[in-house]
Coordinates of C-alpha atoms and ligand atoms in Angstrom, one line a residue:
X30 CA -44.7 -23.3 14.9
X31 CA -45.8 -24.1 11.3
X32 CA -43.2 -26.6 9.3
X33 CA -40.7 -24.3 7.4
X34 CA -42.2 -25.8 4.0
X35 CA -45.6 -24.5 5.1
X36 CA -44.0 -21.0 6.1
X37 CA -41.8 -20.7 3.0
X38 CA -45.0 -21.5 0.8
X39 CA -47.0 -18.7 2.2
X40 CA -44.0 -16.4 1.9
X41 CA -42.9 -16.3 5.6
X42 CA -39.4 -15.7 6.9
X43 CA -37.4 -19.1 7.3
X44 CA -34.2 -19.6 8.6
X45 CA -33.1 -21.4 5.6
X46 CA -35.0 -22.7 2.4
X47 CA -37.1 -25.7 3.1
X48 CA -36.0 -28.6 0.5
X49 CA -37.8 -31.7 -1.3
X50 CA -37.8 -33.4 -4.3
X51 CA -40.4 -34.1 -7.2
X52 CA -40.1 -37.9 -7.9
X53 CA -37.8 -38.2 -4.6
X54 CA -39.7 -41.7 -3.8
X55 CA -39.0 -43.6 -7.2
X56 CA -36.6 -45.9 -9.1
X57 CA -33.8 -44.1 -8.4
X58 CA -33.7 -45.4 -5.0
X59 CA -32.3 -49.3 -4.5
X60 CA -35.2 -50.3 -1.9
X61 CA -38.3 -48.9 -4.8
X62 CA -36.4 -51.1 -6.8
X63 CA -36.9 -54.2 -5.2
X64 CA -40.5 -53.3 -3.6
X65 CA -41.4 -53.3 -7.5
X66 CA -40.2 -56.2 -8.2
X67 CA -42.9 -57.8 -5.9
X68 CA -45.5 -55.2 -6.3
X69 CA -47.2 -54.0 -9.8
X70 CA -47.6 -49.5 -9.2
X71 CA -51.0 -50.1 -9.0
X72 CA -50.6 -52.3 -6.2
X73 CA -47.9 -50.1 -4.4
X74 CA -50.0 -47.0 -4.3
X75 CA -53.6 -49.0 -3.0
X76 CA -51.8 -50.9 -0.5
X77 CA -51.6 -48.2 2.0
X78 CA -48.5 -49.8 4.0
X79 CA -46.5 -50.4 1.1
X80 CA -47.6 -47.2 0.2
X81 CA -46.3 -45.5 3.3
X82 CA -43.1 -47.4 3.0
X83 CA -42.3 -45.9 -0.4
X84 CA -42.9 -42.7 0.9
X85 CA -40.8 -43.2 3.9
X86 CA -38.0 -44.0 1.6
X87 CA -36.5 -40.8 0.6
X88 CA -37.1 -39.2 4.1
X89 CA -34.4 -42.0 5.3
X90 CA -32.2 -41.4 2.9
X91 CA -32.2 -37.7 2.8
X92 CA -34.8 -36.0 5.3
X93 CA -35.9 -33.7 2.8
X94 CA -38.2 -31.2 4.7
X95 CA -41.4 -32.6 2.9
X96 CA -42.8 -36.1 2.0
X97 CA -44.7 -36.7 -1.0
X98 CA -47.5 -39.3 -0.8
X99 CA -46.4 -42.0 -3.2
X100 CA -48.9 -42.6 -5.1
X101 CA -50.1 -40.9 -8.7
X102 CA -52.0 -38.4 -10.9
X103 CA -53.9 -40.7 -12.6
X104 CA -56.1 -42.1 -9.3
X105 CA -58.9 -40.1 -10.2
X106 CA -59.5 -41.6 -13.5
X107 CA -60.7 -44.3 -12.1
X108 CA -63.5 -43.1 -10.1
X109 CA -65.0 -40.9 -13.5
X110 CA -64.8 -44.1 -15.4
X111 CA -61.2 -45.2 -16.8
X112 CA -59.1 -47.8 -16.3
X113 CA -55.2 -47.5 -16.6
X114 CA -52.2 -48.7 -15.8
X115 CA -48.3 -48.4 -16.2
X116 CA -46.2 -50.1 -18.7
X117 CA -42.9 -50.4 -18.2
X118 CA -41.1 -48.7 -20.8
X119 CA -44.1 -46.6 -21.8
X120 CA -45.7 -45.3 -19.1
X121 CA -49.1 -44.8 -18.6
X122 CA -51.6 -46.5 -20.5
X123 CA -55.4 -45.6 -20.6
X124 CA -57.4 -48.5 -21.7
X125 CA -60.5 -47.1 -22.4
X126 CA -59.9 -43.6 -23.4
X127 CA -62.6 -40.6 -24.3
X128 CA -64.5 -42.2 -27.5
X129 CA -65.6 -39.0 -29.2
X130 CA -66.7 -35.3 -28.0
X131 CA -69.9 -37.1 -27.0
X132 CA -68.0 -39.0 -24.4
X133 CA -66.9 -36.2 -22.0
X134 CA -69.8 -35.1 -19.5
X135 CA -68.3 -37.4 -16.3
X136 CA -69.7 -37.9 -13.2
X137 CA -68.3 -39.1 -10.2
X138 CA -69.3 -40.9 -6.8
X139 CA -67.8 -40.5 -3.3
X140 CA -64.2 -39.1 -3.5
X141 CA -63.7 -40.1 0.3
X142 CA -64.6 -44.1 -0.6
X143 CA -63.1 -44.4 -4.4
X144 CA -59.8 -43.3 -3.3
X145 CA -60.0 -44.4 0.6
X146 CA -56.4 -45.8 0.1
X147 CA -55.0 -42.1 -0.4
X148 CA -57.1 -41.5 2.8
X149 CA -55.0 -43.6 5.0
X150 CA -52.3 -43.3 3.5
X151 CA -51.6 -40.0 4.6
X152 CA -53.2 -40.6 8.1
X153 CA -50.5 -43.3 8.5
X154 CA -47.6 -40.6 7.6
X155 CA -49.1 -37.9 9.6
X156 CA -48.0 -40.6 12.6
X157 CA -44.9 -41.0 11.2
X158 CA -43.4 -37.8 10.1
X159 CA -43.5 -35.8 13.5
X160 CA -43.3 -32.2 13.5
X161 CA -40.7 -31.3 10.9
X162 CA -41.7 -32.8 8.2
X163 CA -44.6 -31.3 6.1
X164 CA -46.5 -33.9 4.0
X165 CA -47.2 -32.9 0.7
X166 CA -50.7 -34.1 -1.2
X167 CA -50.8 -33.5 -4.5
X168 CA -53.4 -33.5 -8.1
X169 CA -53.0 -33.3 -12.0
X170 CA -54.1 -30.5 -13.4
X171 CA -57.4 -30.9 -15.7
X172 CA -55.4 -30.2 -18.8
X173 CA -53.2 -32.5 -17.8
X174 CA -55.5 -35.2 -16.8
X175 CA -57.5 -34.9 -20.0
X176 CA -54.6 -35.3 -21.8
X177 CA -53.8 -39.2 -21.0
X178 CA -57.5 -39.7 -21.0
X179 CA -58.3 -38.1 -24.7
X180 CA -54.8 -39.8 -26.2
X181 CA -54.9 -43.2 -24.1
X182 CA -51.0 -42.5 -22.9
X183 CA -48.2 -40.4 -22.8
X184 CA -48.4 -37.6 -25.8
X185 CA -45.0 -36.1 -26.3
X186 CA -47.1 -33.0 -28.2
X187 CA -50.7 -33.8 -26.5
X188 CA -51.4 -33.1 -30.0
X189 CA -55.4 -35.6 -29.4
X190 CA -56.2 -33.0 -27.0
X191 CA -55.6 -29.9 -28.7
X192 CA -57.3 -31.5 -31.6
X193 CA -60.6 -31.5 -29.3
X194 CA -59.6 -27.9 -28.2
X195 CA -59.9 -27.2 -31.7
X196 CA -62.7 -29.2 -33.2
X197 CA -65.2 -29.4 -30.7
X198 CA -64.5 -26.5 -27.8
X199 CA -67.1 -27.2 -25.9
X200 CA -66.0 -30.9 -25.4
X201 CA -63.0 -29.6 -24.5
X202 CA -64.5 -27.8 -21.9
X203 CA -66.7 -30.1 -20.9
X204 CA -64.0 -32.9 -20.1
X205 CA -61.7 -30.2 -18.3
X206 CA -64.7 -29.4 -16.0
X207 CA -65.2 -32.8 -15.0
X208 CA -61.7 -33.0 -14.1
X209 CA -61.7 -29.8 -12.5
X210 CA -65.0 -31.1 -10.3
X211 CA -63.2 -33.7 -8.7
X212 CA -59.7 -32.2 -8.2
X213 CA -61.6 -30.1 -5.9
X214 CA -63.0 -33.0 -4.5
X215 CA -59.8 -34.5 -4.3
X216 CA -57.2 -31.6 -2.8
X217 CA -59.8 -31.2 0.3
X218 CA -60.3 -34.6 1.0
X219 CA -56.2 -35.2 1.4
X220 CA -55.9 -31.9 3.5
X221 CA -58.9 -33.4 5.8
X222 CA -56.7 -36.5 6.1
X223 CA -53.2 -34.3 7.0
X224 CA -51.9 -32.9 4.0
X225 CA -50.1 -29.9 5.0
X226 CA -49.3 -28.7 1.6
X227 CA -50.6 -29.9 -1.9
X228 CA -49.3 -29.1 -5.7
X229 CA -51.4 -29.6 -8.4
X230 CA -49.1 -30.5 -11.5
X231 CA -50.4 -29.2 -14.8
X232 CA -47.9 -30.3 -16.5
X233 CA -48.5 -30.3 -19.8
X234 CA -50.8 -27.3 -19.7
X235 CA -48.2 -25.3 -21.6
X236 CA -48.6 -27.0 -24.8
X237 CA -51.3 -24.7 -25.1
X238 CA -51.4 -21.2 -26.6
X239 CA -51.6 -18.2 -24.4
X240 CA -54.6 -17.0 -25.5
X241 CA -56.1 -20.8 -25.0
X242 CA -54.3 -21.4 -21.7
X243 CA -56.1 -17.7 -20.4
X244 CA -59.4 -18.8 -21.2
X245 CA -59.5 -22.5 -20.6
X246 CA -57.3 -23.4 -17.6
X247 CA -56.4 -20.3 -15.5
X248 CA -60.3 -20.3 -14.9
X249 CA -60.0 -23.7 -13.5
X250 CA -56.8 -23.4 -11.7
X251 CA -58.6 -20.3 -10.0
X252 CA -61.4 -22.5 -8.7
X253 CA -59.3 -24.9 -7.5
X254 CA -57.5 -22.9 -5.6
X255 CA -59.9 -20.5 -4.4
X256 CA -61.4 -22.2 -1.4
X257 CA -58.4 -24.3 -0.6
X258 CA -57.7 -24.8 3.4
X259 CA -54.0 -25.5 3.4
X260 CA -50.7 -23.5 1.3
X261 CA -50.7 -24.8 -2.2
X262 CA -48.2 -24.5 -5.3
X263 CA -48.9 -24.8 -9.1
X264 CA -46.6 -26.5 -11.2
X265 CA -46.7 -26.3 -15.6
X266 CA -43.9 -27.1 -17.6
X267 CA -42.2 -25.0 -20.5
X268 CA -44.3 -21.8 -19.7
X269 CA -42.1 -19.8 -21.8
X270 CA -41.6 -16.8 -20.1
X271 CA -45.7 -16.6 -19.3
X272 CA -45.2 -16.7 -14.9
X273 CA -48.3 -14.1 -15.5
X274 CA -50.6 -17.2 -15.9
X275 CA -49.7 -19.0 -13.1
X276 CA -49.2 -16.0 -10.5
X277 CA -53.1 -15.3 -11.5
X278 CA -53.8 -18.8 -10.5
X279 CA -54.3 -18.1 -7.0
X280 CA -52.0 -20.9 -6.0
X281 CA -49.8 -19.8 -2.4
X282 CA -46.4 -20.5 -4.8
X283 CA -45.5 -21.2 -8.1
X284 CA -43.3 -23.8 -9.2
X285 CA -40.4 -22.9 -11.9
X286 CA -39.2 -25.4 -14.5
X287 CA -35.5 -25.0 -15.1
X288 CA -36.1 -22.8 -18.3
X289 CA -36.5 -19.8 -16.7
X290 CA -33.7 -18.0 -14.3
X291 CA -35.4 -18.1 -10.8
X292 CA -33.8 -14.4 -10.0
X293 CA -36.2 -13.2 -13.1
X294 CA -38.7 -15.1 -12.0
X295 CA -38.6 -13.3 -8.9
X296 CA -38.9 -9.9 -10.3
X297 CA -41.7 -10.7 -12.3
X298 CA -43.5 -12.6 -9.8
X299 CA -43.2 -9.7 -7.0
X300 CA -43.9 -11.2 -3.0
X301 CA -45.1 -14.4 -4.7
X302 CA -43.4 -17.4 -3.2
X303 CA -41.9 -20.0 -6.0
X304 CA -40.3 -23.5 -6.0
X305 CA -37.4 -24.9 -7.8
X306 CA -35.3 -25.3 -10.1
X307 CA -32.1 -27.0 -10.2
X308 CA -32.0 -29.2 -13.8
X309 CA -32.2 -32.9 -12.5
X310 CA -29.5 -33.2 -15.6
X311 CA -27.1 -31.5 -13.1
X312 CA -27.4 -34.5 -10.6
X313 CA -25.6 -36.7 -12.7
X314 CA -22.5 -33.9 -12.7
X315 CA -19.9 -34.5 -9.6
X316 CA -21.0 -33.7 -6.1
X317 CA -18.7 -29.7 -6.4
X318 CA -21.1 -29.0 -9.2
X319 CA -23.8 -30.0 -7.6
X320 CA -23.1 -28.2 -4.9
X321 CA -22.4 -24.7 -6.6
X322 CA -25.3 -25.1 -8.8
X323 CA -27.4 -25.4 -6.0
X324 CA -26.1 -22.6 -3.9
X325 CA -26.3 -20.1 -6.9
X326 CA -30.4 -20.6 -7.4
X327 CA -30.6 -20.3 -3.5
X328 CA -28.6 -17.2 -3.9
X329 CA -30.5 -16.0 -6.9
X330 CA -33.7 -17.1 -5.6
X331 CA -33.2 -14.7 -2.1
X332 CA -33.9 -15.4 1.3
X333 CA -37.8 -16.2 2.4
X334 CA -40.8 -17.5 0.1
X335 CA -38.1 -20.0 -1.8
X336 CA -38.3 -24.1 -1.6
X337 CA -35.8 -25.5 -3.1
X338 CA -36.8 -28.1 -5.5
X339 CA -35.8 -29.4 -9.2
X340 CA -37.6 -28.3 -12.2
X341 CA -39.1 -31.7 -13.1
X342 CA -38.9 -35.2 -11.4
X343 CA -35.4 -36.8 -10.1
X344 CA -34.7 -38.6 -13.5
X345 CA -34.7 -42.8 -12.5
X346 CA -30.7 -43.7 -12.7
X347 CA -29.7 -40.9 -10.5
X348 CA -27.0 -41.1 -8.4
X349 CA -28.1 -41.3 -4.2
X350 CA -25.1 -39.4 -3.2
X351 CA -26.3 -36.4 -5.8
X352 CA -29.5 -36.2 -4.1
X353 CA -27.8 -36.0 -0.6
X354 CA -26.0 -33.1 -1.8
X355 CA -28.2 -31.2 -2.9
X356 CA -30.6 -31.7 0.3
X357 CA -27.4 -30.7 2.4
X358 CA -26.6 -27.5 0.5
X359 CA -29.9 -26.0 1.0
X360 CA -29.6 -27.4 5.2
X361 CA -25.9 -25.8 5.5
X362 CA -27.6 -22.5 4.4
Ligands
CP3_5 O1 -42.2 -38.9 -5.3 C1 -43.1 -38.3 -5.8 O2 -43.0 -37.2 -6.4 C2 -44.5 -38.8 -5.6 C3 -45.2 -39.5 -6.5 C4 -45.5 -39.1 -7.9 C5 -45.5 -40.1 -9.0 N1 -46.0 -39.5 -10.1 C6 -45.0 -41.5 -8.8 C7 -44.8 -42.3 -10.0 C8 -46.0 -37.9 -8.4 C9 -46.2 -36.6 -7.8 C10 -46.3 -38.2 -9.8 C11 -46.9 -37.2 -10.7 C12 -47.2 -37.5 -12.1 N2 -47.5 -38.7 -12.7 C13 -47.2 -36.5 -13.1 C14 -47.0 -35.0 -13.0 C15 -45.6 -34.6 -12.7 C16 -44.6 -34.9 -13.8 O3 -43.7 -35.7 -13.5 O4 -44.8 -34.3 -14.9 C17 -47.5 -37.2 -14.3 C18 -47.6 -36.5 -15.7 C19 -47.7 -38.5 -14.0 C20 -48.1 -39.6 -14.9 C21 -47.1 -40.7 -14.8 N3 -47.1 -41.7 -13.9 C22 -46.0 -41.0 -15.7 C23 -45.6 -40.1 -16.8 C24 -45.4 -42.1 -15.2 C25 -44.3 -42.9 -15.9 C26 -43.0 -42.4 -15.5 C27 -41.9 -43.1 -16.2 O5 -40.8 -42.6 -16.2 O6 -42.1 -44.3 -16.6 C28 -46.1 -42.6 -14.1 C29 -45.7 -43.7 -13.2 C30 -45.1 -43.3 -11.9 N4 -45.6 -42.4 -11.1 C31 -43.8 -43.8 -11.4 C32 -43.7 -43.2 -10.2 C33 -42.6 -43.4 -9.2 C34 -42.9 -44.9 -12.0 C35 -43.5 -46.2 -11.7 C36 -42.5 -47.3 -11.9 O7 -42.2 -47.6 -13.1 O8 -42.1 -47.9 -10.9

């Protein structure tokens, strides 16, 4: 039998809504805490035990019915040609960021060697994990990617990209493409190594206007879903209402922020599975409300083709005890 993450993402029956967490292995756990104190993030996610241990982490605390490699969007900057890493406080920091709309057209070398660490990394939690537990592999999106490597860091309004979108289109094509070239690279290489499920997280694709967003990224979405060999869910912040553009995706689900009602999601979105979308705000509220607010999206959301997920990362002080509520609501079900 397929893991119920697997069957809920391809809009199966399940006996109850398969639960994980975005950001469940992170500083909001005591153990991360202390790994990071000996280990820069860089180190954590290329050292493929420590790597695994991270990962491992939520999964004792709350066996969520997924894993999520610890590791990051950003490992594929390196092999077209970046350096970066994170600064406490900031975030991620590009050091060598696109130049000019002359310094775009990237190539890349072997997917399988540059990034061998994400390789046996999920090898190792394939041994681990046993049969109910899916592991989930994940990518940025191009937009998304493009976007720390045009502005050199986190860009509340990605407003360096958009400038490229608008002064030199093609650039801006360019870059997304070479992204979107090894993304594909990327996804099937971690489902050859036992992903049973990946995301890709365009986050900050919705910055975008429609009309931009149709004719720039849902063409790359599309390709990298298309010839995908395992389920697969998209994920865009603040979409406003437009679920249109990520049902055409092609992705196998589609992940909801908590801006949109997941009930309205659902009629707009017909038979197509989505994920979420519980505010991570309502974590730090007492366990009751936790509780309740949880049980009305699983209500909302139906039963079948839901996983029960937040609408963005578990935010870093969050309380333990919040999280083990809200996995248990969604196993009482
Ligand atoms: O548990 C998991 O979900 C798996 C691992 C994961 C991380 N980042 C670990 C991480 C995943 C799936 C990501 C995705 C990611 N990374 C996204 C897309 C999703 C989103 O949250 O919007 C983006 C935009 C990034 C880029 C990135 N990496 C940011 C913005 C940060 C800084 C976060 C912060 O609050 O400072 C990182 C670093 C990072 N990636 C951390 C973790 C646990 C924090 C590292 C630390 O300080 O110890």
């Amino acid at each position: 039998m397929d893991h119920l993450l697997v069957r809920a993402a391809r809009g199966e029956p399940t006996e109850r809504p398969p639960v994980w967490l975005m950001r469940q292995a992170g500083r909001h756990i005591p153990e991360y805490r202390e790994l990071r104190e000996e280990y820069s993030f860089l180190e954590a996610i290329k050292t493929p035990e420590i790597a695994e241990e991270i990962t491992l982490l939520p999964w004792e605390y709350y066996r969520p019915d997924g894993v999520v490699m610890f590791s990051d969007i950003l490992t594929v900057l390196e092999p077209l040609g970046f350096s970066y890493h994170i600064e406490s406080g900031v975030g991620p920091v590009v050091e060598n960021p696109v130049s000019g709309p002359d310094d775009v057209d990237r190539t890349f070398g072997n997917v399988a060697h540059e990034l061998d660490y994400v390789g046996e990394l999920l090898v190792r939690l394939n041994q681990r994990v046993g049969d109910e537990t899916a592991v989930i592999g994940f990518a940025g999106g191009p937009f998304t990617l493009a976007s720390y490597a045009v502005a050199g860091g986190p860009s509340r309004t990605n407003m360096p990209l958009r400038k490229l979108r608008a002064a030199h289109p093609e650039a801006f094509r360019t870059l997304l493409q070479s992204f979107t070239d090894i993304i594909k690279e990327y996804l099937a290489f971690q489902i050859g190594n036992g992903a049973d499920v990946v995301q890709l997280f365009d986050t900050y694709a919705g910055t975008l206007t429609p009309e931009d967003y149709r004719e720039f990224v849902l063409p790359l979405h599309q390709e990298i879903f298309e010839d995908l060999n395992a389920p697969s869910i998209v994920f865009v912040r603040r979409m406003n209402g437009r679920l249109d553009l990520l049902k055409e995706s092609g992705a196998d689900a589609v992940g909801l922020d908590w801006t949109v009602d997941i009930g309205e999601a659902r009629e707009q979105l017909g038979d197509v599975p989505v994920q979420g979308n519980l505010d991570p705000s309502y974590l730090f509220g007492d366990q009751e409300f936790v509780r309740e607010k949880t049980r009305e999206i699983i209500e909302k959301a139906g039963p079948d083709g839901h996983i029960l997920n937040l609408g963005h990362g578990v935010n870093k002080d969050t309380p333990v005890e919040s999280v083990e509520a809200f996995v248990e609501t969604a196993k009482e079900i």
